[in-house]
């Protein structure tokens, strides 16, 4: 049976997707269209590249210098280049602040000394990264990692060499309909990135934009060479995590309206399945350990982001609960990339079990909606999808 798959965002908790997909494939099912946000975008992209559940499991085992490769995604940003430092937001703020008790020439020297001092220390570099680029950490290592994944292994006996492809080129060689969600904070709009809407955007940068949790990772600035988004120029716009506006846009695959399929592509499967990270569902057998995110500066921001990403799309989940498999993720953190083997295995097992339970009862499921509702589930999806599409 073929399912169009929607993957929710959720950082390190997204490892549970691998366990769920193990059971999905074991039962002989196949993916149709693929849609993901943040961690879900990474999973959807690997699936589109032909990765098996076994290959994804091997990815989870990757280590660099004895630590999970994913820890490198929380990389120190390093020093700013001179032009960015001297023409950035902090430099402008300092220039606009005039201390009447200090001569202008001396004040200018003091401002420059402060900027260079910050740029020379690790703490100062993190602060400047936050102020100038919208996030504490660099994700350059993530871009390199994903590019390497798209250039590794084989699909149907053919070597993958897709790390440098645009969304349009990737769709052509993979034969997969991949969409990832991002947020344009400059225009305050949601971006649905695929071969139809943003053909010139490199796959790795589309996913990089989708996973850029605000305030945590540096924003991505849309480059002119990437071309337009649905005919509109976005060069210079700041792009962040799609979960900021919609972390689980299931309705985009449920709706069959022409205006929706023009963006998402024609339906190729009879079924839609949303993989939701359920923080209210405990992971059986989990071993309690400190969340890595508790060790990160600006913990209040991390807590705020968790709340924002997990609080979206309530209406969609409620309306189409029968299309959602709830994957246990309780007790796991957004940035808990360096989890112990036992915690990770418990998460994978929970994902497999949740998917098995869902699929074993799938034939008895129907679209859920209010008994006294005057509209059909399809009409609900159409209305929700239209509302979402009007945001951009």
GROMACS .gro file of C-alpha atoms in nm, residues 64-332:
model
  269
   64UNK     CA    1   3.295   1.194   1.479
   65UNK     CA    2   3.572   1.194   1.740
   66UNK     CA    3   3.372   0.951   1.949
   67UNK     CA    4   3.055   1.164   1.953
   68UNK     CA    5   2.739   1.145   1.748
   69UNK     CA    6   2.778   1.322   1.415
   70UNK     CA    7   2.465   1.521   1.502
   71UNK     CA    8   2.644   1.698   1.789
   72UNK     CA    9   2.847   1.875   1.522
   73UNK     CA   10   2.530   2.045   1.404
   74UNK     CA   11   2.553   2.260   1.719
   75UNK     CA   12   2.882   2.409   1.604
   76UNK     CA   13   3.047   2.719   1.745
   77UNK     CA   14   2.994   2.999   1.490
   78UNK     CA   15   3.348   3.135   1.485
   79UNK     CA   16   3.447   3.496   1.419
   80UNK     CA   17   3.255   3.724   1.185
   81UNK     CA   18   3.425   3.851   0.873
   82UNK     CA   19   3.544   4.212   0.898
   83UNK     CA   20   3.276   4.360   0.671
   84UNK     CA   21   2.995   4.187   0.862
   85UNK     CA   22   3.141   4.300   1.193
   86UNK     CA   23   3.192   4.665   1.099
   87UNK     CA   24   2.859   4.705   0.917
   88UNK     CA   25   2.642   4.485   1.134
   89UNK     CA   26   2.354   4.558   1.370
   90UNK     CA   27   2.570   4.600   1.679
   91UNK     CA   28   2.810   4.839   1.504
   92UNK     CA   29   2.514   5.044   1.381
   93UNK     CA   30   2.364   5.053   1.731
   94UNK     CA   31   2.692   5.169   1.881
   95UNK     CA   32   2.729   5.439   1.617
   96UNK     CA   33   2.379   5.567   1.688
   97UNK     CA   34   2.443   5.587   2.061
   98UNK     CA   35   2.622   5.912   2.137
   99UNK     CA   36   2.776   5.971   2.477
  100UNK     CA   37   2.802   6.350   2.514
  101UNK     CA   38   3.069   6.310   2.781
  102UNK     CA   39   3.310   6.134   2.545
  103UNK     CA   40   3.470   6.293   2.236
  104UNK     CA   41   3.343   6.136   1.912
  105UNK     CA   42   3.686   6.019   1.799
  106UNK     CA   43   3.752   5.849   2.132
  107UNK     CA   44   3.404   5.697   2.135
  108UNK     CA   45   3.460   5.552   1.788
  109UNK     CA   46   3.782   5.390   1.907
  110UNK     CA   47   3.601   5.245   2.207
  111UNK     CA   48   3.323   5.106   1.988
  112UNK     CA   49   3.571   4.940   1.754
  113UNK     CA   50   3.766   4.797   2.046
  114UNK     CA   51   3.448   4.645   2.189
  115UNK     CA   52   3.352   4.490   1.855
  116UNK     CA   53   3.693   4.338   1.797
  117UNK     CA   54   3.714   4.213   2.154
  118UNK     CA   55   3.381   4.035   2.120
  119UNK     CA   56   3.485   3.888   1.788
  120UNK     CA   57   3.802   3.749   1.944
  121UNK     CA   58   3.635   3.548   2.224
  122UNK     CA   59   3.417   3.237   2.204
  123UNK     CA   60   3.139   3.386   2.413
  124UNK     CA   61   3.154   3.710   2.216
  125UNK     CA   62   3.139   3.522   1.888
  126UNK     CA   63   2.826   3.340   2.001
  127UNK     CA   64   2.669   3.671   2.103
  128UNK     CA   65   2.757   3.830   1.769
  129UNK     CA   66   2.622   3.527   1.584
  130UNK     CA   67   2.295   3.565   1.772
  131UNK     CA   68   2.272   3.939   1.707
  132UNK     CA   69   2.392   3.945   1.348
  133UNK     CA   70   2.278   3.608   1.212
  134UNK     CA   71   1.980   3.520   1.427
  135UNK     CA   72   2.119   3.212   1.601
  136UNK     CA   73   2.378   3.092   1.850
  137UNK     CA   74   2.511   2.802   1.645
  138UNK     CA   75   2.642   2.751   1.295
  139UNK     CA   76   2.493   2.468   1.088
  140UNK     CA   77   2.767   2.456   0.823
  141UNK     CA   78   2.850   2.103   0.936
  142UNK     CA   79   2.490   2.001   0.867
  143UNK     CA   80   2.507   2.126   0.508
  144UNK     CA   81   2.831   1.933   0.452
  145UNK     CA   82   2.681   1.622   0.614
  146UNK     CA   83   2.362   1.624   0.408
  147UNK     CA   84   2.556   1.687   0.087
  148UNK     CA   85   2.772   1.388   0.172
  149UNK     CA   86   2.463   1.172   0.242
  150UNK     CA   87   2.319   1.263  -0.098
  151UNK     CA   88   2.647   1.158  -0.259
  152UNK     CA   89   2.678   0.828  -0.071
  153UNK     CA   90   2.560   0.477  -0.146
  154UNK     CA   91   2.357   0.350  -0.438
  155UNK     CA   92   1.994   0.343  -0.551
  156UNK     CA   93   1.896   0.056  -0.780
  157UNK     CA   94   2.263  -0.008  -0.842
  158UNK     CA   95   2.338   0.353  -0.939
  159UNK     CA   96   2.573   0.568  -0.731
  160UNK     CA   97   2.406   0.866  -0.565
  161UNK     CA   98   2.561   1.190  -0.684
  162UNK     CA   99   2.287   1.432  -0.587
  163UNK     CA  100   2.447   1.656  -0.323
  164UNK     CA  101   2.478   1.952  -0.558
  165UNK     CA  102   2.137   1.927  -0.723
  166UNK     CA  103   1.856   2.180  -0.712
  167UNK     CA  104   1.506   2.079  -0.610
  168UNK     CA  105   1.403   2.050  -0.975
  169UNK     CA  106   1.708   1.844  -1.068
  170UNK     CA  107   1.665   1.621  -0.764
  171UNK     CA  108   1.301   1.554  -0.849
  172UNK     CA  109   1.400   1.460  -1.203
  173UNK     CA  110   1.670   1.208  -1.108
  174UNK     CA  111   1.502   1.063  -0.798
  175UNK     CA  112   1.151   1.050  -0.939
  176UNK     CA  113   1.023   1.159  -0.596
  177UNK     CA  114   0.786   1.441  -0.506
  178UNK     CA  115   0.963   1.607  -0.212
  179UNK     CA  116   0.843   1.918  -0.029
  180UNK     CA  117   1.002   2.085   0.273
  181UNK     CA  118   0.858   2.373   0.474
  182UNK     CA  119   1.042   2.688   0.581
  183UNK     CA  120   0.949   3.035   0.713
  184UNK     CA  121   1.040   3.367   0.555
  185UNK     CA  122   1.071   3.606   0.849
  186UNK     CA  123   1.142   3.904   0.622
  187UNK     CA  124   0.808   3.871   0.444
  188UNK     CA  125   0.633   3.694   0.735
  189UNK     CA  126   0.520   3.404   0.519
  190UNK     CA  127   0.543   3.027   0.501
  191UNK     CA  128   0.750   2.876   0.221
  192UNK     CA  129   0.659   2.542   0.066
  193UNK     CA  130   0.976   2.445  -0.114
  194UNK     CA  131   0.970   2.191  -0.395
  195UNK     CA  132   1.045   2.150  -0.764
  196UNK     CA  133   0.736   2.352  -0.860
  197UNK     CA  134   0.767   2.646  -0.622
  198UNK     CA  135   1.145   2.692  -0.592
  199UNK     CA  136   1.311   2.487  -0.868
  200UNK     CA  137   1.648   2.663  -0.844
  201UNK     CA  138   1.707   2.613  -0.470
  202UNK     CA  139   1.968   2.346  -0.389
  203UNK     CA  140   1.819   2.053  -0.199
  204UNK     CA  141   2.071   2.081   0.085
  205UNK     CA  142   1.988   2.449   0.136
  206UNK     CA  143   1.613   2.390   0.124
  207UNK     CA  144   1.652   2.142   0.410
  208UNK     CA  145   1.898   2.370   0.588
  209UNK     CA  146   1.637   2.646   0.584
  210UNK     CA  147   1.368   2.410   0.709
  211UNK     CA  148   1.575   2.289   1.009
  212UNK     CA  149   1.696   2.633   1.120
  213UNK     CA  150   1.526   2.658   1.460
  214UNK     CA  151   1.497   3.033   1.531
  215UNK     CA  152   1.747   3.180   1.778
  216UNK     CA  153   1.929   2.845   1.796
  217UNK     CA  154   2.076   2.811   1.446
  218UNK     CA  155   2.182   3.098   1.223
  219UNK     CA  156   1.923   3.214   0.973
  220UNK     CA  157   1.971   3.138   0.604
  221UNK     CA  158   1.973   3.435   0.368
  222UNK     CA  159   1.808   3.355   0.035
  223UNK     CA  160   2.061   3.393  -0.247
  224UNK     CA  161   1.984   3.561  -0.578
  225UNK     CA  162   2.125   3.265  -0.773
  226UNK     CA  163   1.855   3.041  -0.624
  227UNK     CA  164   1.597   3.221  -0.833
  228UNK     CA  165   1.240   3.305  -0.743
  229UNK     CA  166   0.987   3.145  -0.511
  230UNK     CA  167   0.657   3.105  -0.695
  231UNK     CA  168   0.762   3.389  -0.920
  232UNK     CA  169   0.859   3.627  -0.638
  233UNK     CA  170   1.216   3.741  -0.574
  234UNK     CA  171   1.333   3.659  -0.222
  235UNK     CA  172   1.701   3.753  -0.247
  236UNK     CA  173   1.821   3.885   0.087
  237UNK     CA  174   1.525   3.748   0.284
  238UNK     CA  175   1.596   3.570   0.613
  239UNK     CA  176   1.466   3.214   0.623
  240UNK     CA  177   1.420   2.995   0.932
  241UNK     CA  178   1.253   2.674   1.051
  242UNK     CA  179   0.920   2.595   0.887
  243UNK     CA  180   0.778   2.497   1.225
  244UNK     CA  181   0.756   2.865   1.311
  245UNK     CA  182   0.438   2.880   1.099
  246UNK     CA  183   0.332   2.519   1.046
  247UNK     CA  184   0.511   2.220   1.188
  248UNK     CA  185   0.265   1.959   1.064
  249UNK     CA  186   0.078   2.077   0.749
  250UNK     CA  187  -0.105   1.749   0.694
  251UNK     CA  188  -0.395   1.921   0.519
  252UNK     CA  189  -0.174   1.998   0.218
  253UNK     CA  190  -0.174   1.628   0.132
  254UNK     CA  191  -0.535   1.560   0.229
  255UNK     CA  192  -0.681   1.832   0.007
  256UNK     CA  193  -0.732   1.757  -0.364
  257UNK     CA  194  -0.819   2.113  -0.465
  258UNK     CA  195  -0.648   2.215  -0.793
  259UNK     CA  196  -0.505   2.523  -0.622
  260UNK     CA  197  -0.341   2.294  -0.364
  261UNK     CA  198  -0.217   2.021  -0.598
  262UNK     CA  199  -0.070   2.293  -0.820
  263UNK     CA  200   0.169   2.357  -0.531
  264UNK     CA  201   0.199   2.007  -0.384
  265UNK     CA  202   0.176   1.796  -0.699
  266UNK     CA  203  -0.093   1.552  -0.800
  267UNK     CA  204  -0.195   1.282  -0.555
  268UNK     CA  205  -0.014   0.953  -0.620
  269UNK     CA  206  -0.145   0.750  -0.327
  270UNK     CA  207  -0.487   0.666  -0.191
  271UNK     CA  208  -0.374   0.721   0.168
  272UNK     CA  209  -0.214   0.997   0.373
  273UNK     CA  210  -0.019   0.931   0.690
  274UNK     CA  211   0.118   1.193   0.927
  275UNK     CA  212   0.403   1.098   1.161
  276UNK     CA  213   0.361   1.308   1.476
  277UNK     CA  214   0.612   1.340   1.761
  278UNK     CA  215   0.402   1.299   2.075
  279UNK     CA  216   0.567   1.453   2.380
  280UNK     CA  217   0.274   1.348   2.595
  281UNK     CA  218   0.343   0.980   2.525
  282UNK     CA  219   0.624   0.836   2.740
  283UNK     CA  220   0.880   0.608   2.580
  284UNK     CA  221   0.858   0.262   2.742
  285UNK     CA  222   1.177   0.157   2.918
  286UNK     CA  223   1.340   0.496   2.879
  287UNK     CA  224   1.638   0.568   3.103
  288UNK     CA  225   1.618   0.913   3.258
  289UNK     CA  226   1.917   1.130   3.164
  290UNK     CA  227   1.980   1.505   3.160
  291UNK     CA  228   1.867   1.671   2.837
  292UNK     CA  229   2.163   1.817   2.647
  293UNK     CA  230   1.960   2.129   2.584
  294UNK     CA  231   1.976   2.206   2.957
  295UNK     CA  232   2.348   2.269   2.910
  296UNK     CA  233   2.301   2.522   2.630
  297UNK     CA  234   2.317   2.898   2.699
  298UNK     CA  235   1.992   3.090   2.672
  299UNK     CA  236   1.789   2.796   2.808
  300UNK     CA  237   1.482   3.018   2.823
  301UNK     CA  238   1.497   3.053   2.446
  302UNK     CA  239   1.520   2.674   2.408
  303UNK     CA  240   1.211   2.628   2.622
  304UNK     CA  241   1.028   2.894   2.420
  305UNK     CA  242   1.116   2.718   2.096
  306UNK     CA  243   0.995   2.383   2.224
  307UNK     CA  244   0.663   2.542   2.315
  308UNK     CA  245   0.629   2.718   1.979
  309UNK     CA  246   0.715   2.414   1.769
  310UNK     CA  247   0.496   2.175   1.966
  311UNK     CA  248   0.194   2.403   1.996
  312UNK     CA  249   0.117   2.445   1.626
  313UNK     CA  250  -0.134   2.271   1.403
  314UNK     CA  251  -0.367   2.160   1.683
  315UNK     CA  252  -0.674   2.201   1.463
  316UNK     CA  253  -0.528   1.983   1.187
  317UNK     CA  254  -0.430   1.706   1.429
  318UNK     CA  255  -0.773   1.711   1.585
  319UNK     CA  256  -0.960   1.713   1.255
  320UNK     CA  257  -0.760   1.430   1.097
  321UNK     CA  258  -0.661   1.226   1.399
  322UNK     CA  259  -0.729   0.902   1.212
  323UNK     CA  260  -0.451   0.989   0.966
  324UNK     CA  261  -0.194   1.045   1.239
  325UNK     CA  262   0.039   0.792   1.398
  326UNK     CA  263   0.155   0.930   1.731
  327UNK     CA  264   0.517   0.842   1.793
  328UNK     CA  265   0.621   0.851   2.162
  329UNK     CA  266   0.884   1.117   2.234
  330UNK     CA  267   0.811   1.208   2.596
  331UNK     CA  268   1.121   1.295   2.796
  332UNK     CA  269   1.341   1.362   2.492
   0.00000   0.00000   0.00000
